[in-house]
Coordinates of C-alpha atoms and ligand atoms in Angstrom, one line a residue:
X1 CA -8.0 -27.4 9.0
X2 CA -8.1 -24.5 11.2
X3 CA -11.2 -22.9 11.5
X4 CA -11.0 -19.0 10.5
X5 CA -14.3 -19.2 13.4
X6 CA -12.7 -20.2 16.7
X7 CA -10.3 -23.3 16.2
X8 CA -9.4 -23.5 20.4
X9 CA -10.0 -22.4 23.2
X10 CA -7.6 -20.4 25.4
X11 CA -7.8 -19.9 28.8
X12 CA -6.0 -17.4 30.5
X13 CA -4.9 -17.2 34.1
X14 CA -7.4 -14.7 35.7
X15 CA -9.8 -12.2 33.7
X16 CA -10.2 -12.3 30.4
X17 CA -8.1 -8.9 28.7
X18 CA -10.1 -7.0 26.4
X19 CA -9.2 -3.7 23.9
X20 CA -12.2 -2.0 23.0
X21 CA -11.8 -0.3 19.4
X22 CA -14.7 2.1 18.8
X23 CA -15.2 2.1 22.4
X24 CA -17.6 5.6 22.6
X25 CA -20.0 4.2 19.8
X26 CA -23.3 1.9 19.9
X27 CA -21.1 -1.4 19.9
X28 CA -18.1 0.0 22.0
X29 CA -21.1 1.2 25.2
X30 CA -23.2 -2.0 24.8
X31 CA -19.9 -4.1 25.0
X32 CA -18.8 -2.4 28.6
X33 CA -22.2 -3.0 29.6
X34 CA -21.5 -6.8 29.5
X35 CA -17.7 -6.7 31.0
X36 CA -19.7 -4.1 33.8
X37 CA -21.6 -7.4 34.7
X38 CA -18.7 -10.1 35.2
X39 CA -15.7 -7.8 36.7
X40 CA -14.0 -11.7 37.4
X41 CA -14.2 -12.8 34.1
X42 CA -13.3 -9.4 32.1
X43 CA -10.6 -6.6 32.7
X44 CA -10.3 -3.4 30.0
X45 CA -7.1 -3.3 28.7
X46 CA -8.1 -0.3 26.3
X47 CA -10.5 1.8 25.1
X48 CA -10.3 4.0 21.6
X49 CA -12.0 6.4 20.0
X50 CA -11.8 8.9 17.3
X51 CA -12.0 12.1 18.7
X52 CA -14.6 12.1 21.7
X53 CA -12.3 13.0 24.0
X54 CA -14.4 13.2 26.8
X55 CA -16.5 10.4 26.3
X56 CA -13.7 8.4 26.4
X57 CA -12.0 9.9 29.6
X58 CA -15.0 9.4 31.9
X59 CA -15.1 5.6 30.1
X60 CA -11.4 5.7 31.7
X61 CA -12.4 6.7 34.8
X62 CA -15.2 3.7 35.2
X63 CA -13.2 0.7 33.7
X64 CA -9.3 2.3 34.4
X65 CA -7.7 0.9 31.4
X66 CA -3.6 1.0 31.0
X67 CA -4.5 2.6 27.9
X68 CA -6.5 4.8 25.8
X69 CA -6.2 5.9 22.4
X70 CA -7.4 8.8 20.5
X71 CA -7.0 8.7 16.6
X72 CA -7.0 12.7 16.5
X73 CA -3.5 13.7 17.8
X74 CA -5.2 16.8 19.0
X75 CA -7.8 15.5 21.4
X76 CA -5.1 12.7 22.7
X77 CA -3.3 15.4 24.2
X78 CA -6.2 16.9 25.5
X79 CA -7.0 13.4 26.9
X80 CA -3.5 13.2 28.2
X81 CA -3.7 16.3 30.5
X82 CA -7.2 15.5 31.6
X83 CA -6.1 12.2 32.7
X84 CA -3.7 13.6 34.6
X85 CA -6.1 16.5 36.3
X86 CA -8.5 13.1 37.1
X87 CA -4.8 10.8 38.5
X88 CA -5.5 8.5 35.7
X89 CA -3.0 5.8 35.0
X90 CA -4.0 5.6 31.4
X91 CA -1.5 6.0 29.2
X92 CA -2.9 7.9 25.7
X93 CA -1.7 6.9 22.5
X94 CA -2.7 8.2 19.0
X95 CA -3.0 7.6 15.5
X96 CA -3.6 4.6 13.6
X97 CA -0.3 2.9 14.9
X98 CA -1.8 3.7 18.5
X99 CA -4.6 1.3 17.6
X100 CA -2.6 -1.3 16.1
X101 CA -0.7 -1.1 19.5
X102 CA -3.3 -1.9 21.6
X103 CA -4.3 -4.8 19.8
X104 CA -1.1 -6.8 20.1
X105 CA -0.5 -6.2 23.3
X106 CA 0.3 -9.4 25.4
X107 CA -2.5 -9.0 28.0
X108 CA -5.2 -8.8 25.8
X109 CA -6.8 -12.1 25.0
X110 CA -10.0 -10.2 22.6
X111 CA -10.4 -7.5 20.8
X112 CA -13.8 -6.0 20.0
X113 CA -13.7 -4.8 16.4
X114 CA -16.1 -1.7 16.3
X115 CA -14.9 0.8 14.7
X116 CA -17.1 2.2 11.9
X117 CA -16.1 1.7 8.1
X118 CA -13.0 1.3 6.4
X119 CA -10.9 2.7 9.4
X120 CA -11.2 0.0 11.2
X121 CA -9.4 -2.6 8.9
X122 CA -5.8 -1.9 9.8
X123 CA -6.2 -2.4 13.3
X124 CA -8.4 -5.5 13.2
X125 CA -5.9 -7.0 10.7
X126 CA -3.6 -6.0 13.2
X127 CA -5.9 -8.1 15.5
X128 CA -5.6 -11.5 13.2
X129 CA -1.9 -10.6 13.0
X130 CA -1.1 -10.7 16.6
X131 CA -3.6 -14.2 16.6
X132 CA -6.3 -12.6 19.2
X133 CA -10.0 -13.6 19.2
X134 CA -11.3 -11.0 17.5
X135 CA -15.0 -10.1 17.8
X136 CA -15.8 -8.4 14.7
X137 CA -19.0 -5.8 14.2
X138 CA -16.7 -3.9 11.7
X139 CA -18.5 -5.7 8.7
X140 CA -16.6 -3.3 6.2
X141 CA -13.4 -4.5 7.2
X142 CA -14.3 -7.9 5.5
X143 CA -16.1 -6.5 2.8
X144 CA -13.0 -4.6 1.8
X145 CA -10.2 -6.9 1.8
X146 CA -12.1 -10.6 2.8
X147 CA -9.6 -12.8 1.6
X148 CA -6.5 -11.2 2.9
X149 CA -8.1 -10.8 6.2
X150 CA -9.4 -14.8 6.6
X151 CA -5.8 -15.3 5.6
X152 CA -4.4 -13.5 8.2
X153 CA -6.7 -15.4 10.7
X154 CA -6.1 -18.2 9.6
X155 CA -2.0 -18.1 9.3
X156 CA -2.0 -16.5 12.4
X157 CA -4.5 -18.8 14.3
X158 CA -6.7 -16.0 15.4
X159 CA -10.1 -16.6 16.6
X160 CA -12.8 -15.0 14.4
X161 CA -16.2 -14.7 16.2
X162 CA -19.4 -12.7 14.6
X163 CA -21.1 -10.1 16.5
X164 CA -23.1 -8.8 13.3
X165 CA -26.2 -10.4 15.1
X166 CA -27.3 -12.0 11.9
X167 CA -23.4 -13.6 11.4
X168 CA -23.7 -14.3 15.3
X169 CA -27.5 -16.6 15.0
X170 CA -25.9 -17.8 11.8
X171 CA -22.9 -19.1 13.3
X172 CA -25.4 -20.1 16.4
X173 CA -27.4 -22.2 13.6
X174 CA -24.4 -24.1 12.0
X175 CA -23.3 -27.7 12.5
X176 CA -19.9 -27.8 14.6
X177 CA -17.9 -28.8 11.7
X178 CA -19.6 -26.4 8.9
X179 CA -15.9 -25.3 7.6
X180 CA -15.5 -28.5 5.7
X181 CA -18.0 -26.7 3.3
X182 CA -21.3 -26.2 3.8
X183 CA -22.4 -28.9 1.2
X184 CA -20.6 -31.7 2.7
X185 CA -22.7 -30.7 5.9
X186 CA -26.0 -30.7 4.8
X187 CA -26.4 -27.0 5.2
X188 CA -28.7 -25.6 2.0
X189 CA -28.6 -22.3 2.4
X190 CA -28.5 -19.6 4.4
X191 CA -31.5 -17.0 5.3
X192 CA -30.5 -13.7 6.2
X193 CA -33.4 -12.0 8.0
X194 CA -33.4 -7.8 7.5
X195 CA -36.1 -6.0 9.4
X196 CA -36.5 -4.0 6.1
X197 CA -35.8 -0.4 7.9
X198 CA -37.9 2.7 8.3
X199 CA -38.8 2.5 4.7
X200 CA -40.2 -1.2 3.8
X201 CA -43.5 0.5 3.5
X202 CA -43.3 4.1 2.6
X203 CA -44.6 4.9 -0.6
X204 CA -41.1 4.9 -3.3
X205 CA -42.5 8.1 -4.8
X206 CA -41.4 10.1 -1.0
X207 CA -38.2 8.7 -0.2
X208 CA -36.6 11.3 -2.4
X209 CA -37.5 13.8 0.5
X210 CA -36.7 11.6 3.6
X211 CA -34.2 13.4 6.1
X212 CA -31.2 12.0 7.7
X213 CA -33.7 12.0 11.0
X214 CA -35.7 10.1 9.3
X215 CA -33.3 7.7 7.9
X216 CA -31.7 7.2 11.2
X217 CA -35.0 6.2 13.1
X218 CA -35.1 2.8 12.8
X219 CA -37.9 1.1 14.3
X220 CA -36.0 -2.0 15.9
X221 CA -32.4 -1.1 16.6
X222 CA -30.2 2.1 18.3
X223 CA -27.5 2.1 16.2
X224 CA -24.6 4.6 15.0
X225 CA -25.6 6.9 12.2
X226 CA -23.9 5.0 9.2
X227 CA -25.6 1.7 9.9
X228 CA -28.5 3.5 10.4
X229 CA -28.2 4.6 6.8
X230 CA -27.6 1.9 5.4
X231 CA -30.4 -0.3 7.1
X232 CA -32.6 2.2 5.5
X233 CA -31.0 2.1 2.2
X234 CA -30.5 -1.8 3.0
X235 CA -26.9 -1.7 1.7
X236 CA -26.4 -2.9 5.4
X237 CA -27.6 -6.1 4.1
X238 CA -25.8 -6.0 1.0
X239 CA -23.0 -5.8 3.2
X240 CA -24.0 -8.7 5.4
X241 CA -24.7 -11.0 2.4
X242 CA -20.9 -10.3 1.5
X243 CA -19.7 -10.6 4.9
X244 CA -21.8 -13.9 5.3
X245 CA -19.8 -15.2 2.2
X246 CA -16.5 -14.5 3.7
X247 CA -16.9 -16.3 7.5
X248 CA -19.2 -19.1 6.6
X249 CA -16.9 -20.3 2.7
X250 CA -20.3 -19.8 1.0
X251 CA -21.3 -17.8 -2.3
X252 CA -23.9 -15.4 -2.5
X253 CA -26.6 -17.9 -4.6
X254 CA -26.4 -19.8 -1.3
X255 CA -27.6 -16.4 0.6
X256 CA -31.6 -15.8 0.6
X257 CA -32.3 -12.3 2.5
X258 CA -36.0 -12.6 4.0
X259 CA -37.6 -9.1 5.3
X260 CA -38.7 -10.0 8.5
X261 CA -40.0 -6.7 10.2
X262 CA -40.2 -8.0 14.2
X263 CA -36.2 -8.8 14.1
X264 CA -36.9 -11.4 16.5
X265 CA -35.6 -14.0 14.5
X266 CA -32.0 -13.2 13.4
X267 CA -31.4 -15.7 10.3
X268 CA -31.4 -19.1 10.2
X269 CA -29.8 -21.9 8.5
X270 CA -32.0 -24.4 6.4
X271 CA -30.7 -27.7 5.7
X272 CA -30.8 -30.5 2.9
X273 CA -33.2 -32.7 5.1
X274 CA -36.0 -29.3 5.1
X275 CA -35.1 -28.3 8.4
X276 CA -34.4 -24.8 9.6
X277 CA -32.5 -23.6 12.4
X278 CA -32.9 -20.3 14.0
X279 CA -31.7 -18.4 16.8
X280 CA -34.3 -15.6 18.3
X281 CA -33.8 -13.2 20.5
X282 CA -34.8 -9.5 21.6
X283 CA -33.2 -7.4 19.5
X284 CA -30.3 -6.1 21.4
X285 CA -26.9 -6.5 20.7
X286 CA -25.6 -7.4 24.0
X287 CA -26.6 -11.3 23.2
X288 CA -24.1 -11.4 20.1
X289 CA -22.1 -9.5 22.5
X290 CA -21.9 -11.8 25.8
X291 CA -22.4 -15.2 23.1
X292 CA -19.0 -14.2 21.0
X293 CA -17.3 -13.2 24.4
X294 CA -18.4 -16.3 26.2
X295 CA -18.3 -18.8 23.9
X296 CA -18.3 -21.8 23.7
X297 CA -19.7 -21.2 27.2
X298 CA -23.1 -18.9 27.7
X299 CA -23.3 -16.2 30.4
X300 CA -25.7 -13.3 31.5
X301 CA -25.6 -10.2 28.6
X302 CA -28.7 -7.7 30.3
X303 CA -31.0 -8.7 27.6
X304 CA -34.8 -9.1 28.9
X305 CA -36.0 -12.3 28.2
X306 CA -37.7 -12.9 25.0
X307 CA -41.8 -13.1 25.7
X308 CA -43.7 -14.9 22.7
X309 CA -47.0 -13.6 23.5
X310 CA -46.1 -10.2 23.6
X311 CA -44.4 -10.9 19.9
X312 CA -47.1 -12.5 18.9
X313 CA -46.5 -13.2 15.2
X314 CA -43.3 -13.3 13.2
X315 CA -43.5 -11.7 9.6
X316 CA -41.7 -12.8 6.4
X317 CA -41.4 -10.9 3.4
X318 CA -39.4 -11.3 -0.3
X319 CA -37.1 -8.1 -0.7
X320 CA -38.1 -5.9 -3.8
X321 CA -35.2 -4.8 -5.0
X322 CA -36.6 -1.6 -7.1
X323 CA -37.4 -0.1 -3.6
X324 CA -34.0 -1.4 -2.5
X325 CA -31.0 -0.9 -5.4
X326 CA -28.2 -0.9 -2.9
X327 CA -28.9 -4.1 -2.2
X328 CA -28.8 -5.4 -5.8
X329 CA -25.3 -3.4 -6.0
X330 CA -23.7 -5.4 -3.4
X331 CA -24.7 -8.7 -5.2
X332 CA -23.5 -7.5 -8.0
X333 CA -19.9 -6.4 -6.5
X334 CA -19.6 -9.8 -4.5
X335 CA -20.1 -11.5 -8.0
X336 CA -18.0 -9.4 -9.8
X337 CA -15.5 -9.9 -6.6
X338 CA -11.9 -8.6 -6.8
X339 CA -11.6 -4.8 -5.6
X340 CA -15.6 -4.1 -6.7
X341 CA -16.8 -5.0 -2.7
X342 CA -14.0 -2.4 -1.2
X343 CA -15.1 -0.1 -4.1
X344 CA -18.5 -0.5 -3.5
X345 CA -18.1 0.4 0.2
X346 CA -15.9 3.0 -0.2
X347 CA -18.9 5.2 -2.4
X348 CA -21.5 4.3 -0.1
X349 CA -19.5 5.7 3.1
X350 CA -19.1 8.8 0.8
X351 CA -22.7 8.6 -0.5
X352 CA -23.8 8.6 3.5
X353 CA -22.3 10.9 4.6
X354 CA -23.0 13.2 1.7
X355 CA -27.1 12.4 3.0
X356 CA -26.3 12.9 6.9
X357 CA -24.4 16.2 5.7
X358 CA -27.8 17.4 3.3
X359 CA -25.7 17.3 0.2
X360 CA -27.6 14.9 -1.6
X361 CA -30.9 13.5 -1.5
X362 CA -31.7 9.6 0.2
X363 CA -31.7 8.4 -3.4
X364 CA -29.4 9.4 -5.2
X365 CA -26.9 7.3 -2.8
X366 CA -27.2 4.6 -5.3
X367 CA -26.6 6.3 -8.0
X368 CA -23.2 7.6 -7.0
X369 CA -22.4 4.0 -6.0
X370 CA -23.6 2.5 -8.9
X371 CA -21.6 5.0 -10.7
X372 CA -18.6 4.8 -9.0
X373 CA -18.4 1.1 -9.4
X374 CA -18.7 1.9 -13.2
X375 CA -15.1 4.5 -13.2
X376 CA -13.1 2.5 -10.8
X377 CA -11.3 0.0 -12.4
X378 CA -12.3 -3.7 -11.0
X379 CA -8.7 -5.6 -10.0
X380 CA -7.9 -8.2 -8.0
X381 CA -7.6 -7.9 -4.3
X382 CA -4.4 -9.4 -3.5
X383 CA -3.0 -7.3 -1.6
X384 CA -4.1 -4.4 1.1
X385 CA -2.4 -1.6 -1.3
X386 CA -4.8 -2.8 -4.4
X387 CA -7.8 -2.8 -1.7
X388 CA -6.8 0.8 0.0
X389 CA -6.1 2.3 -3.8
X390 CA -9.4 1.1 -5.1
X391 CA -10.7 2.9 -1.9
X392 CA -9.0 5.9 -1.9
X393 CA -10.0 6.0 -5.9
X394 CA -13.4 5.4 -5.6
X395 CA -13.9 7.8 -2.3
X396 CA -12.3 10.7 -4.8
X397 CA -15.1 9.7 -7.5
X398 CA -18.2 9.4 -5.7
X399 CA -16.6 12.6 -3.6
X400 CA -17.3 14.6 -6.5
X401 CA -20.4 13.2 -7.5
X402 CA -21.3 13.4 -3.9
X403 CA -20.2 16.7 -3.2
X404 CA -19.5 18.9 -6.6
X405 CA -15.6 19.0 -5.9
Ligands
NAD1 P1 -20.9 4.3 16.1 O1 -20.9 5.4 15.1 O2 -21.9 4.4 17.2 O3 -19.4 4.2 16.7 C1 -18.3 4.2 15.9 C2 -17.0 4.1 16.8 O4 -15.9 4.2 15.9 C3 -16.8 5.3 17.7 O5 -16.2 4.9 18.9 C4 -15.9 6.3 17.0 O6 -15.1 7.1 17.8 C5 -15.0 5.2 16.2 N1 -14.5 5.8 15.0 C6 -15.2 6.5 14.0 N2 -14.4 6.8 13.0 C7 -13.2 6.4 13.3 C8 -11.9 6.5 12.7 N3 -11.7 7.1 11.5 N4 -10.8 6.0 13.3 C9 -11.0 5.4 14.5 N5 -12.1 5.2 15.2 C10 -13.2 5.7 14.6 O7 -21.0 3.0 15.3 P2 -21.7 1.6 15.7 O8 -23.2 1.6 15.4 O9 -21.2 1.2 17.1 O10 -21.1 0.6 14.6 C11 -19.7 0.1 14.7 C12 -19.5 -1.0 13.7 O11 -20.3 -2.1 14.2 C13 -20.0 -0.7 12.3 O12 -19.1 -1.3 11.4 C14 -21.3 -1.3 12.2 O13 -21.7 -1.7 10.9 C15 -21.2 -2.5 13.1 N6 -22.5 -3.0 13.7 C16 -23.2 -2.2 14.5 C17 -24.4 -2.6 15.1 C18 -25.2 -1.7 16.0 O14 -26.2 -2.2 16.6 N7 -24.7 -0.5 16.3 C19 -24.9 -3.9 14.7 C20 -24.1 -4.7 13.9 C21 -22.9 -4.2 13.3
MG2 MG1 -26.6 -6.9 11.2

């Protein structure tokens, strides 16, 4: 069988070629951090962006890709003459086809999946198309359309490799041969570790009147806005438990979230003989980074070195889902499967932007997705047209909801 997680290993002559989608975010940065510190194992190919124009130019000037793109036609040709004005050799694409260009290209060996929500599914299925290791943060993108995209790794021999650092210890805390099926290996469950975001304590009567600033301080990890949200809301983890069912061939009855507020530990795996593996860590996302990059080999990511005694204890807590609906919503959708999960993240990109934009309030983000899961037709997800019409139909309901129009 070949393994939709890394089946060989390739070797290339010379560094390592890399395309960076979502280059200017919190994943993109924290990724060029790590190729900054081996320049003989790791070359840019190219870096993308939506419409940061600049951010993304002086990115060209440090790591001089062949190419850049910018989804916004606009700001590409804005890139294009300020390359110029800087004697660039980047070349600047655009559009969606621009992304799916640059990761087929034939240098590139990886592709760093980090583009924020549902835009980021065409060009990391263009990814498993063109059989790259790709190292995906873009959890939506299998939450939308998981069985089409395993597919495509798998027919294509693509490499999949977790850098959702939760998916990454996970796949850290496996047995070698956990594709077989988890029971045949031993493996019991799975124990998802959530810090529990800026909320796990706050009195459920205020988070009515949170604010997006609020919302978006979250006390272990710098993150972009939208995960931020949903760590808060802890749809992040009701995403994760349906990514989690996707890489590792596992159901969501086998998935136990555990609050644990230090995020040192970053799930674990617990076995049928009672033992239980974990990976720890400092929480910084350059280890899932350099480990998915790397592996099977280890190398240096930046990260300080874990000290015990300053942690001091570790935490555990039971999730209570009346403080948390969302999550409860994306058990639901992975149970009811077909089109529900792309439905169900479709609404809550709506919901959260709605909050970051002061349109609604914190919690009434549930309610529009709970509501929007209730008008949009459930179907099966065979193909990416059913997936991207159940999202563009649920993004129209919940935009209403959302928005009044
Ligand atoms: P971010 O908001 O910091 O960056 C998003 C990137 O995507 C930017 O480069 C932006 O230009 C690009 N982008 C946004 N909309 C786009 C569009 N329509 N078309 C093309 N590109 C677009 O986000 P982030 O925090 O880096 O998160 C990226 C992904 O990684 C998300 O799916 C998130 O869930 C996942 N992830 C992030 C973290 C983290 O620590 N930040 C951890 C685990 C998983
Ligand atoms: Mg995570």
């Amino acid at each position: 069988m070949i393994s939709p997680i890394a089946s060989f290993i390739r070797v290339p002559d010379g560094p390592v070629g890399v395309t960076i989608l979502g280059a200017t975010g919190s994943i993109g940065m924290s990724t060029l951090d790590v190729i900054s510190r081996h320049p003989d194992k790791y070359r840019v190919i190219a870096l993308t962006a939506n419409s940061q124009l600049e951010r993304l130019v002086a990115l060209c000037r440090d790591f001089k890709p062949q190419y850049a793109v910018l989804v916004d036609s606009n700001a590409a040709e804005k890139a294009g003459s300020l390359m110029k004005e800087a004697n660039l050799n980047t070349q600047v694409l655009s559009g969606i086809e621009g992304l799916e260009t640059v990761v087929a290209l034939e240098d590139v060996q990886q592709v760093m999946a980090a583009i924020v929500g549902a835009a980021g599914l065409r060009p990391a299925l263009a990814a498993a198309r063109a059989g790259k290791r790709i190292l995906l943060a873009n959890k939506e993108a299998l939450v939308m359309s998981g069985k089409i995209f395993m597919d495509e790794v798998r027919a294509n021999n693509a490499e999949l490799l977790p850098i959702d650092s939760e998916h990454n210890a996970i796949f850290q805390s496996m047995p070698p041969n956990y594709l077989n099926g988890l029971e045949k290996v031993g493996v019991k469950k799975i124990l998802l570790t959530a810090s529990g975001g800026p909320f796990r304590d706050a009195d459920i009567s205020s988070l009515e009147k949170v604010t997006p600033e609020q919302a978006c301080d979250h006390p272990n990890w710098k993150m972009g806005k939208k995960i931020s949200v949903d760590s808060a809301t802890m749809m992040n983890k009701g995403l994760e438990v349906i990514e989690a069912c996707w890489l590792f061939g596992t159901s969501p009855d086998h998935i136990q979230v555990v609050i644990h507020p230090q995020s040192i530990i970053h799930s674990m795996v617990a076995y049928d003989d009672g033992s239980v593996m974990a990976q720890m860590g400092n929480p910084d996302m350059r280890t899932p980074i350099a480990h998915s990059m790397a592996w099977p080999e280890r190398m240096k990511s930046g990260v300080a070195d874990l000290d015990l005694f300053e942690v001091s204890r570790l935490d555990f807590e039971r999730p209570d889902m009346n403080r948390f609906p969302c999550l409860q919503l994306a058990y639901d959708a992975i149970n009811q499967g077909g089109t529900a999960p792309a439905i169900l993240n479709a609404a809550n990109e709506v919901a959260v932007q709605a909050f970051l934009d002061k349109s609604i309030s914190f919690t009434e983000i549930s309610g529009i997705i709970a509501r929007t899961l209730d008008q949009v037709a459930n179907e099966d997800a065979t193909t990416l047209a059913v997936v991207l019409d159940a999202d563009s139909s649920a993004r129209k309901v919940a935009h209403s909801m959302a928005y009044g129009v």
